[in-house]
Amino acid sequence: MSALLRLLDVGSGDSEDSWIGAASGPEGKRAFGGQFMGQSLAAAARTVEPAKRPVNMHLQFLRGGEAGDDVDYSVERVFDGRTASARRVVSRQAGRVITAATVSFSLPLPGPEHGHAAALPEDPETLPRTGPPGPAPSMPLDEIDIRVVDDRSAGEFVRRLWWRVLVPVPEDPLLHDVIAAYVCDVYMIDPALQVHGHSMVARTHRSGTTDSSIWFHRPVRADRWNLLETRSPAAARGRGVITGSLLGADGGIAATVVQEGLIAEREQ
């Protein structure tokens, strides 16, 4: 099994509805937030009938996690109905709460549809393979092709992050959603700083995600090109908000992502 798939394949814990997520490494580093997004979603889904697909997820980052330690996940079965289910997921390391999430699932239902992009802005195959916008020691980057384009041509800062998984991914639709939740977290709060000419890499500001949400609209194919296009509509009081659309290779909006994060000036 690849490093990415092994990381997102949570195992059974020591009690019912408890699960263990593998450490991402390296030791002594802060854990990547996407790990908690992906593993929390995977843990919640283990308690829901497979026919119900994830439709939305909201996760609060309460403490920084340790990349070198396993993560314990406890799932609360909040609701189970005929077409929908809801779960609450709390992650812990060394007994300390790290994140708290809610996840909703639903059977596919018929209804009106919209959300198709007119055209994708570029062909990702023509772009250089940049990797993430900064260091990402916890991510198996040899298994994920990431190509980033930062665009200010329209007068606002827009980040286009193209990505696809390079290792074989099973056909399980849930796994593709879990991978999307994992990858889309990478440096997503950075555009709130980039608007002002700063960046997370420069470390001029205290920065980090405090809240992350994702709504799934259409199936995601992690092994094909996906485009996460993000911008920051507002920032104040040392925090910024990022909104993003995850587009599939056909230009359809597969998911909507929103993050809030800390972007506070460091004390002199």
Short mmCIF file of C-alpha atoms in Angstrom, two decimals:
data_model
loop_
_atom_site.label_atom_id
_atom_site.label_comp_id
_atom_site.label_asym_id
_atom_site.label_seq_id
_atom_site.Cartn_x
_atom_site.Cartn_y
_atom_site.Cartn_z
CA MET A 1 0.00 0.00 0.00
CA SER A 2 1.25 3.49 -0.81
CA ALA A 3 2.20 5.92 1.97
CA LEU A 4 -0.78 8.15 1.16
CA LEU A 5 -3.35 5.37 1.18
CA ARG A 6 -1.87 3.84 4.33
CA LEU A 7 -2.06 7.23 6.09
CA LEU A 8 -5.75 7.67 5.25
CA ASP A 9 -6.77 4.07 6.06
CA VAL A 10 -7.78 4.36 9.74
CA GLY A 11 -7.69 1.17 11.80
CA SER A 12 -9.93 -0.12 14.60
CA GLY A 13 -9.34 1.29 18.07
CA ASP A 14 -9.80 -0.34 21.48
CA SER A 15 -13.56 0.27 21.67
CA GLU A 16 -16.59 0.47 19.39
CA ASP A 17 -16.59 3.54 17.13
CA SER A 18 -12.97 4.35 17.98
CA TRP A 19 -10.33 4.45 15.29
CA ILE A 20 -6.61 5.03 14.97
CA GLY A 21 -4.98 7.20 12.33
CA ALA A 22 -1.34 6.57 11.52
CA ALA A 23 1.31 9.16 12.24
CA SER A 24 2.38 11.19 9.23
CA GLY A 25 5.90 12.03 10.46
CA PRO A 26 8.50 13.37 10.83
CA GLU A 27 8.76 13.46 14.62
CA GLY A 28 9.02 16.88 16.21
CA LYS A 29 7.03 18.59 13.45
CA ARG A 30 3.47 19.91 13.56
CA ALA A 31 1.01 17.54 11.91
CA PHE A 32 -0.48 18.59 8.57
CA GLY A 33 -4.08 19.75 9.01
CA GLY A 34 -5.23 17.77 6.00
CA GLN A 35 -4.34 14.60 7.90
CA PHE A 36 -7.07 15.36 10.45
CA MET A 37 -9.54 16.27 7.70
CA GLY A 38 -8.94 13.03 5.80
CA GLN A 39 -8.70 10.72 8.80
CA SER A 40 -11.75 12.26 10.55
CA LEU A 41 -13.81 11.75 7.41
CA ALA A 42 -12.56 8.18 7.04
CA ALA A 43 -13.36 7.40 10.69
CA ALA A 44 -16.87 8.84 10.44
CA ALA A 45 -17.57 6.88 7.26
CA ARG A 46 -16.63 3.60 8.95
CA THR A 47 -19.85 3.91 11.00
CA VAL A 48 -22.21 4.76 8.10
CA GLU A 49 -23.75 2.48 5.49
CA PRO A 50 -21.72 2.72 2.25
CA ALA A 51 -24.69 3.87 0.15
CA LYS A 52 -24.72 7.17 2.05
CA ARG A 53 -22.04 9.50 0.70
CA PRO A 54 -20.42 12.41 2.57
CA VAL A 55 -22.11 15.71 1.73
CA ASN A 56 -20.45 18.12 4.15
CA MET A 57 -17.80 18.28 6.84
CA HIS A 58 -16.82 20.98 9.33
CA LEU A 59 -13.67 20.66 11.43
CA GLN A 60 -12.23 22.91 14.15
CA PHE A 61 -8.51 22.84 14.87
CA LEU A 62 -8.23 23.30 18.65
CA ARG A 63 -4.55 22.47 19.14
CA GLY A 64 -1.59 21.74 16.94
CA GLY A 65 -0.98 18.03 16.43
CA GLU A 66 2.27 16.07 16.52
CA ALA A 67 3.24 14.62 13.16
CA GLY A 68 5.20 11.78 14.75
CA ASP A 69 2.33 10.41 16.85
CA ASP A 70 -0.69 8.28 15.98
CA VAL A 71 -4.11 9.91 16.36
CA ASP A 72 -7.07 8.48 18.28
CA TYR A 73 -10.52 9.20 16.79
CA SER A 74 -13.82 8.73 18.63
CA VAL A 75 -17.03 8.80 16.60
CA GLU A 76 -20.44 9.70 18.02
CA ARG A 77 -23.46 8.48 16.05
CA VAL A 78 -25.50 11.67 16.28
CA PHE A 79 -28.28 10.72 13.83
CA ASP A 80 -29.32 7.96 11.46
CA GLY A 81 -32.34 8.48 9.24
CA ARG A 82 -33.70 6.85 6.13
CA THR A 83 -31.68 9.01 3.73
CA ALA A 84 -29.21 10.89 5.95
CA SER A 85 -26.76 10.34 8.83
CA ALA A 86 -24.69 12.66 11.02
CA ARG A 87 -21.53 11.99 12.99
CA ARG A 88 -19.35 13.89 15.45
CA VAL A 89 -15.64 13.05 15.44
CA VAL A 90 -13.08 14.08 18.07
CA SER A 91 -9.37 13.45 17.61
CA ARG A 92 -6.88 13.12 20.45
CA GLN A 93 -3.17 12.66 20.93
CA ALA A 94 -1.85 11.67 24.36
CA GLY A 95 -5.37 12.20 25.70
CA ARG A 96 -5.51 15.84 24.55
CA VAL A 97 -8.25 16.95 22.16
CA ILE A 98 -6.76 18.18 18.87
CA THR A 99 -9.77 18.58 16.53
CA ALA A 100 -13.56 18.33 16.64
CA ALA A 101 -15.58 17.68 13.50
CA THR A 102 -19.13 17.11 12.31
CA VAL A 103 -19.78 15.09 9.16
CA SER A 104 -23.07 14.61 7.29
CA PHE A 105 -23.89 11.79 4.88
CA SER A 106 -26.81 11.31 2.52
CA LEU A 107 -28.14 9.00 -0.15
CA PRO A 108 -27.98 10.56 -3.64
CA LEU A 109 -31.33 12.22 -4.37
CA PRO A 110 -32.77 13.55 -7.64
CA GLY A 111 -32.95 17.32 -8.09
CA PRO A 112 -31.85 20.29 -10.20
CA GLU A 113 -28.14 20.68 -10.85
CA HIS A 114 -25.80 23.56 -11.71
CA GLY A 115 -22.15 24.40 -11.14
CA HIS A 116 -20.25 23.75 -14.35
CA ALA A 117 -17.31 25.99 -15.18
CA ALA A 118 -17.33 27.49 -18.68
CA ALA A 119 -13.75 26.39 -19.34
CA LEU A 120 -10.70 25.44 -17.33
CA PRO A 121 -8.11 28.26 -17.25
CA GLU A 122 -5.14 26.23 -18.50
CA ASP A 123 -3.90 22.74 -19.29
CA PRO A 124 -2.11 21.45 -16.16
CA GLU A 125 0.14 19.26 -18.30
CA THR A 126 1.80 22.43 -19.64
CA LEU A 127 2.64 23.73 -16.15
CA PRO A 128 5.82 23.03 -14.19
CA ARG A 129 5.54 20.60 -11.30
CA THR A 130 5.94 23.06 -8.43
CA GLY A 131 4.86 21.02 -5.44
CA PRO A 132 3.05 22.82 -2.58
CA PRO A 133 3.54 26.59 -2.05
CA GLY A 134 5.94 25.80 0.80
CA PRO A 135 7.51 22.99 2.84
CA ALA A 136 5.22 20.02 3.51
CA PRO A 137 7.34 17.35 5.26
CA SER A 138 4.29 15.32 6.33
CA MET A 139 2.95 14.85 2.80
CA PRO A 140 4.14 11.98 0.56
CA LEU A 141 4.91 14.37 -2.27
CA ASP A 142 6.33 11.65 -4.49
CA GLU A 143 2.75 10.32 -4.71
CA ILE A 144 0.97 13.64 -5.36
CA ASP A 145 1.58 15.84 -8.40
CA ILE A 146 0.95 19.50 -7.42
CA ARG A 147 1.24 22.47 -9.78
CA VAL A 148 0.51 25.97 -8.47
CA VAL A 149 -0.34 29.14 -10.41
CA ASP A 150 -0.73 32.45 -8.54
CA ASP A 151 -2.68 34.98 -10.60
CA ARG A 152 -3.20 38.73 -10.00
CA SER A 153 -4.15 39.61 -13.58
CA ALA A 154 -7.77 40.44 -12.70
CA GLY A 155 -6.83 42.74 -9.81
CA GLU A 156 -7.30 40.19 -7.01
CA PHE A 157 -5.09 37.37 -5.79
CA VAL A 158 -6.27 33.97 -7.04
CA ARG A 159 -4.42 30.73 -6.37
CA ARG A 160 -4.96 27.82 -8.71
CA LEU A 161 -3.66 24.58 -7.24
CA TRP A 162 -3.76 21.68 -9.67
CA TRP A 163 -3.33 18.21 -8.16
CA ARG A 164 -3.64 14.51 -8.88
CA VAL A 165 -2.53 11.35 -7.12
CA LEU A 166 0.16 9.40 -8.96
CA VAL A 167 -0.32 6.01 -7.29
CA PRO A 168 -3.16 3.62 -8.18
CA VAL A 169 -6.31 4.44 -6.20
CA PRO A 170 -9.08 1.84 -5.73
CA GLU A 171 -12.49 2.62 -7.22
CA ASP A 172 -14.04 3.24 -3.77
CA PRO A 173 -15.69 6.72 -4.15
CA LEU A 174 -15.27 7.44 -0.44
CA LEU A 175 -11.50 7.09 -0.69
CA HIS A 176 -11.38 9.71 -3.44
CA ASP A 177 -13.39 12.10 -1.22
CA VAL A 178 -11.04 11.43 1.70
CA ILE A 179 -7.99 12.19 -0.47
CA ALA A 180 -9.60 15.43 -1.67
CA ALA A 181 -10.23 16.53 1.93
CA TYR A 182 -6.59 15.75 2.69
CA VAL A 183 -4.95 17.49 -0.27
CA CYS A 184 -7.15 20.59 -0.35
CA ASP A 185 -5.91 21.69 3.08
CA VAL A 186 -2.34 22.30 1.92
CA TYR A 187 -1.41 25.99 2.46
CA MET A 188 -5.03 26.94 1.84
CA ILE A 189 -4.92 29.85 4.31
CA ASP A 190 -1.92 31.34 2.49
CA PRO A 191 -3.97 33.48 0.03
CA ALA A 192 -5.24 35.59 2.97
CA LEU A 193 -1.62 36.69 3.46
CA GLN A 194 -0.76 36.82 -0.23
CA VAL A 195 -3.43 39.50 -0.75
CA HIS A 196 -1.19 41.78 1.34
CA GLY A 197 2.11 40.67 -0.16
CA HIS A 198 2.97 38.26 2.67
CA SER A 199 3.11 34.47 2.83
CA MET A 200 3.13 31.63 5.32
CA VAL A 201 6.63 30.70 4.18
CA ALA A 202 8.05 34.11 5.16
CA ARG A 203 6.83 33.57 8.75
CA THR A 204 6.20 37.29 9.23
CA HIS A 205 2.83 36.41 10.75
CA ARG A 206 1.45 33.76 13.07
CA SER A 207 -0.59 31.61 10.73
CA GLY A 208 -2.54 28.39 10.76
CA THR A 209 -5.98 27.00 10.03
CA THR A 210 -8.59 27.31 12.78
CA ASP A 211 -11.67 26.02 10.96
CA SER A 212 -12.15 24.07 7.73
CA SER A 213 -15.33 23.11 5.90
CA ILE A 214 -16.02 21.19 2.72
CA TRP A 215 -19.23 20.47 0.81
CA PHE A 216 -19.17 17.60 -1.68
CA HIS A 217 -21.34 18.11 -4.79
CA ARG A 218 -20.11 15.61 -7.36
CA PRO A 219 -17.82 12.57 -7.33
CA VAL A 220 -14.10 13.35 -7.06
CA ARG A 221 -11.47 11.44 -9.00
CA ALA A 222 -8.22 11.81 -7.08
CA ASP A 223 -6.21 10.02 -9.78
CA ARG A 224 -7.17 12.62 -12.42
CA TRP A 225 -6.43 16.32 -12.58
CA ASN A 226 -8.35 18.47 -10.09
CA LEU A 227 -8.22 22.25 -9.73
CA LEU A 228 -8.61 23.97 -6.37
CA GLU A 229 -9.16 27.68 -7.12
CA THR A 230 -9.05 29.87 -4.01
CA ARG A 231 -9.34 33.54 -3.04
CA SER A 232 -9.71 35.49 0.20
CA PRO A 233 -12.83 37.69 0.37
CA ALA A 234 -12.17 39.13 3.85
CA ALA A 235 -9.70 39.38 6.73
CA ALA A 236 -9.84 41.25 10.04
CA ARG A 237 -8.92 40.90 13.73
CA GLY A 238 -5.94 38.71 12.90
CA ARG A 239 -7.99 36.14 10.99
CA GLY A 240 -8.73 35.56 7.31
CA VAL A 241 -11.29 33.58 5.35
CA ILE A 242 -10.56 31.62 2.17
CA THR A 243 -13.18 30.33 -0.26
CA GLY A 244 -12.41 27.73 -2.88
CA SER A 245 -13.97 25.65 -5.62
CA LEU A 246 -12.66 22.18 -6.41
CA LEU A 247 -13.15 21.51 -10.11
CA GLY A 248 -12.80 18.15 -11.77
CA ALA A 249 -11.20 17.49 -15.13
CA ASP A 250 -14.57 18.10 -16.85
CA GLY A 251 -14.86 21.59 -15.34
CA GLY A 252 -17.71 20.66 -13.00
CA ILE A 253 -17.54 21.91 -9.41
CA ALA A 254 -16.97 18.76 -7.35
CA ALA A 255 -16.72 20.50 -3.97
CA THR A 256 -16.78 23.87 -2.24
CA VAL A 257 -14.16 24.53 0.44
CA VAL A 258 -14.03 27.31 3.04
CA GLN A 259 -11.35 27.93 5.66
CA GLU A 260 -10.76 30.39 8.45
CA GLY A 261 -7.25 30.86 9.73
CA LEU A 262 -5.02 32.88 12.00
CA ILE A 263 -2.95 35.56 10.19
CA ALA A 264 -1.88 37.68 13.16
CA GLU A 265 1.21 39.90 13.17
CA ARG A 266 4.05 38.60 15.30
CA GLU A 267 4.94 40.61 18.38
CA GLN A 268 8.09 42.64 17.87
#
